[in-house]
PDB file of C-alpha atoms in Angstrom:
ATOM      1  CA  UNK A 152       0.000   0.000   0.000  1.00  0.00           C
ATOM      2  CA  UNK A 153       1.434   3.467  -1.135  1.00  0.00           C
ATOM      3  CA  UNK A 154       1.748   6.274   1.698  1.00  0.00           C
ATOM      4  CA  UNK A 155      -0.595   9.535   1.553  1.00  0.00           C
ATOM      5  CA  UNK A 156       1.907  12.252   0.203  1.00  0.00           C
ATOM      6  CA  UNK A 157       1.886  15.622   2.194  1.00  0.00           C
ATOM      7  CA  UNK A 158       3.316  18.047   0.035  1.00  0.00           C
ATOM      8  CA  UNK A 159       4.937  20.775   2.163  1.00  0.00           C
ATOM      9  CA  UNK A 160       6.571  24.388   1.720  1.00  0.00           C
ATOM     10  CA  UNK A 161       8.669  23.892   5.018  1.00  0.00           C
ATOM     11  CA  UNK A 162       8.607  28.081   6.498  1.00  0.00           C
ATOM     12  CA  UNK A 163       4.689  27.063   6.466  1.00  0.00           C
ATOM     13  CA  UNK A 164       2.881  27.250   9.785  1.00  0.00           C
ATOM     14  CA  UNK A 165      -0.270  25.449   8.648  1.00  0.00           C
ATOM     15  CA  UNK A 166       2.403  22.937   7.175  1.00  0.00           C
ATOM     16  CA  UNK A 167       4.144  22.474  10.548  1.00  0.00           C
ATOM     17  CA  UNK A 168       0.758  22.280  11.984  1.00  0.00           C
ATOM     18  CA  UNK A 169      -0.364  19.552   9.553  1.00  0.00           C
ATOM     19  CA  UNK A 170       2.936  17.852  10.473  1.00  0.00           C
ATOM     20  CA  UNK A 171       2.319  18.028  14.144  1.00  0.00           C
ATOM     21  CA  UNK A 172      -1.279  16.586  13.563  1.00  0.00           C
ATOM     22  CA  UNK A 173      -0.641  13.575  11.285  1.00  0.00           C
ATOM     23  CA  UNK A 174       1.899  12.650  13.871  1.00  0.00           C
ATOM     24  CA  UNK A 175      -0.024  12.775  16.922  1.00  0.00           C
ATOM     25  CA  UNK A 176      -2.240  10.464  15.177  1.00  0.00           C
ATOM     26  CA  UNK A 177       0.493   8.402  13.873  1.00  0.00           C
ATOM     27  CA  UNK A 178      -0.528   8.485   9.941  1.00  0.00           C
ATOM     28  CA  UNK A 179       2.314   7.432   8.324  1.00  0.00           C
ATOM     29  CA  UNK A 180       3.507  10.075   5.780  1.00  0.00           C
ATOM     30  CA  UNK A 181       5.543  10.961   2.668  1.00  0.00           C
ATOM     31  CA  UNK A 182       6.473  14.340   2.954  1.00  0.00           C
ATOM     32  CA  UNK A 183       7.267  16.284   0.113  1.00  0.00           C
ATOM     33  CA  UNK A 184       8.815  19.688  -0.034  1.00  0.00           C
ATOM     34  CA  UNK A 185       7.839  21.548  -2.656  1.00  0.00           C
ATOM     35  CA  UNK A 186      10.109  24.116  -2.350  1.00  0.00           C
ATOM     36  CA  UNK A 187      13.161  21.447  -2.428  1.00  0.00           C
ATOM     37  CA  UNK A 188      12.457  19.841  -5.506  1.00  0.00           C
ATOM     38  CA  UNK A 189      10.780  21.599  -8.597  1.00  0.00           C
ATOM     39  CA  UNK A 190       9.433  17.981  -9.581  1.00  0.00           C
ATOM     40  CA  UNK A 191       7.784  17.772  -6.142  1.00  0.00           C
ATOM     41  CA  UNK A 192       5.997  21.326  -6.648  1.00  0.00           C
ATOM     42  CA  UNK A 193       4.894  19.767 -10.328  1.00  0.00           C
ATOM     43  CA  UNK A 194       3.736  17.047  -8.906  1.00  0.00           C
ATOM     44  CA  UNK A 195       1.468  18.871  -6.285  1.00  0.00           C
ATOM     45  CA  UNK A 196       0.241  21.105  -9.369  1.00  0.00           C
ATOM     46  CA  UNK A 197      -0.967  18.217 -11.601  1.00  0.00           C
ATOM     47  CA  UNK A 198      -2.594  16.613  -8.374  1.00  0.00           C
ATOM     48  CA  UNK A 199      -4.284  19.380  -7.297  1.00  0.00           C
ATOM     49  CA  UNK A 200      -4.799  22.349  -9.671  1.00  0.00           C
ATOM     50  CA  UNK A 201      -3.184  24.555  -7.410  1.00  0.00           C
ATOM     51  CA  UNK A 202       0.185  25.497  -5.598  1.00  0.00           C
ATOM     52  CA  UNK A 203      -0.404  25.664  -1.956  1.00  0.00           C
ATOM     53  CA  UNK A 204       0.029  23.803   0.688  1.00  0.00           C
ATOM     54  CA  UNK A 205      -0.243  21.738   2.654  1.00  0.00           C
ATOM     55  CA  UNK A 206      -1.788  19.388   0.441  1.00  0.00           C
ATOM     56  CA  UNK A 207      -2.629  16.051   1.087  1.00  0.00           C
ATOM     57  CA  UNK A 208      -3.179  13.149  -1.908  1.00  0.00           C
ATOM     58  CA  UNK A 209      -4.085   9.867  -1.533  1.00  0.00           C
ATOM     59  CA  UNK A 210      -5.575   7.694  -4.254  1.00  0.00           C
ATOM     60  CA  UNK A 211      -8.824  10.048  -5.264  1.00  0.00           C
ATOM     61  CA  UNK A 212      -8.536  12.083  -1.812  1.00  0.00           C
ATOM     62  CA  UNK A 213      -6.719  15.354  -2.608  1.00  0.00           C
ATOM     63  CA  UNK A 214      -6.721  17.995   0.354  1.00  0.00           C
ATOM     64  CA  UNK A 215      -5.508  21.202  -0.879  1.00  0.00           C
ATOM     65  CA  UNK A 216      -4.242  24.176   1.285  1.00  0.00           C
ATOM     66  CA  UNK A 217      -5.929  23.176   4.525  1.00  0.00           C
ATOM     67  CA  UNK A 218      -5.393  24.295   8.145  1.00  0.00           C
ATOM     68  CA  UNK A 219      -5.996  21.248  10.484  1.00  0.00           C
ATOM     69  CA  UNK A 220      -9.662  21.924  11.156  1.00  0.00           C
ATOM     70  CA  UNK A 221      -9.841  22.316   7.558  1.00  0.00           C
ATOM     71  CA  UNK A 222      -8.454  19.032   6.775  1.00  0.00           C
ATOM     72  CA  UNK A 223     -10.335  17.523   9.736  1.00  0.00           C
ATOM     73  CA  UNK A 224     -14.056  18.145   8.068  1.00  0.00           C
ATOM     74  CA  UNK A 225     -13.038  17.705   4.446  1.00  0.00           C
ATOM     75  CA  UNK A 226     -11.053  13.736   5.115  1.00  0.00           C
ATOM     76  CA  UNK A 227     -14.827  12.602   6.619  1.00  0.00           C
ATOM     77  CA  UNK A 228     -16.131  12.889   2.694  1.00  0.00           C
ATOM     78  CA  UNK A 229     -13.222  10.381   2.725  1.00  0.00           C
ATOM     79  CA  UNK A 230     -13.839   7.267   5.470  1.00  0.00           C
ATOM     80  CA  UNK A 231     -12.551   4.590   3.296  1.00  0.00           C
ATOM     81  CA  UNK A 232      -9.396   7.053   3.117  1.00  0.00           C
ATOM     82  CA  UNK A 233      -9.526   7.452   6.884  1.00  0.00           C
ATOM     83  CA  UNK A 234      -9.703   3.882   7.729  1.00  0.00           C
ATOM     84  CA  UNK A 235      -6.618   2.744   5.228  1.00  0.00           C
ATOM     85  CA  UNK A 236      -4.100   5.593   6.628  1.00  0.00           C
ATOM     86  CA  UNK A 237      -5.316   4.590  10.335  1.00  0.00           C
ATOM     87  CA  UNK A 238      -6.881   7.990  11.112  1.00  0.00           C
ATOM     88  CA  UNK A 239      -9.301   7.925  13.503  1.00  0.00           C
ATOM     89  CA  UNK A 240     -10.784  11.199  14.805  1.00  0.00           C
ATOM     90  CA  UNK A 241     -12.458   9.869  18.132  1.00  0.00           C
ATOM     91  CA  UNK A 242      -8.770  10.153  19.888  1.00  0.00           C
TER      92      UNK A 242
END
């Protein structure tokens, strides 16, 4: 199974935020920073239409330029999502 990407600009509070959330939770991440690697920023682009971040991709679930809360209501349009990267929001 492929991780969720979290494409990151890494001076980003909402980033670091995101970061500090997925953690806590223990979601298992590949984080991209978009700002490292022109490819990476590309890549975010084609996913998502748009160059902000954070933005989250998995399969069909993209999550663009969220703050936590953000992310929070828009991954429960998502539960098959939620249950394969472990994210449970009862903790």
């Amino acid at each position: 199974m492929n991780k969720p990407i979290l494409y990151i600009k890494s001076s980003c509070p909402w980033c670091q935020d995101a970061l500090s959330f997925f953690k806590s939770h223990s979601v298992n991440l590949e984080i991209k920073d978009v700002l490292m690697n022109a490819s990476d920023m590309s890549d975010m682009q084609e996913a998502s239409g748009q160059n902000l971040t954070p933005t989250f991709v998995y399969e069909e679930c993209v999550i663009a330029d969220f703050s936590v809360e953000e992310f929070k209501t828009a991954i429960k349009d998502f539960p098959e999502v939620m249950t394969k990267i472990g994210l449970s929001l009862n903790q």
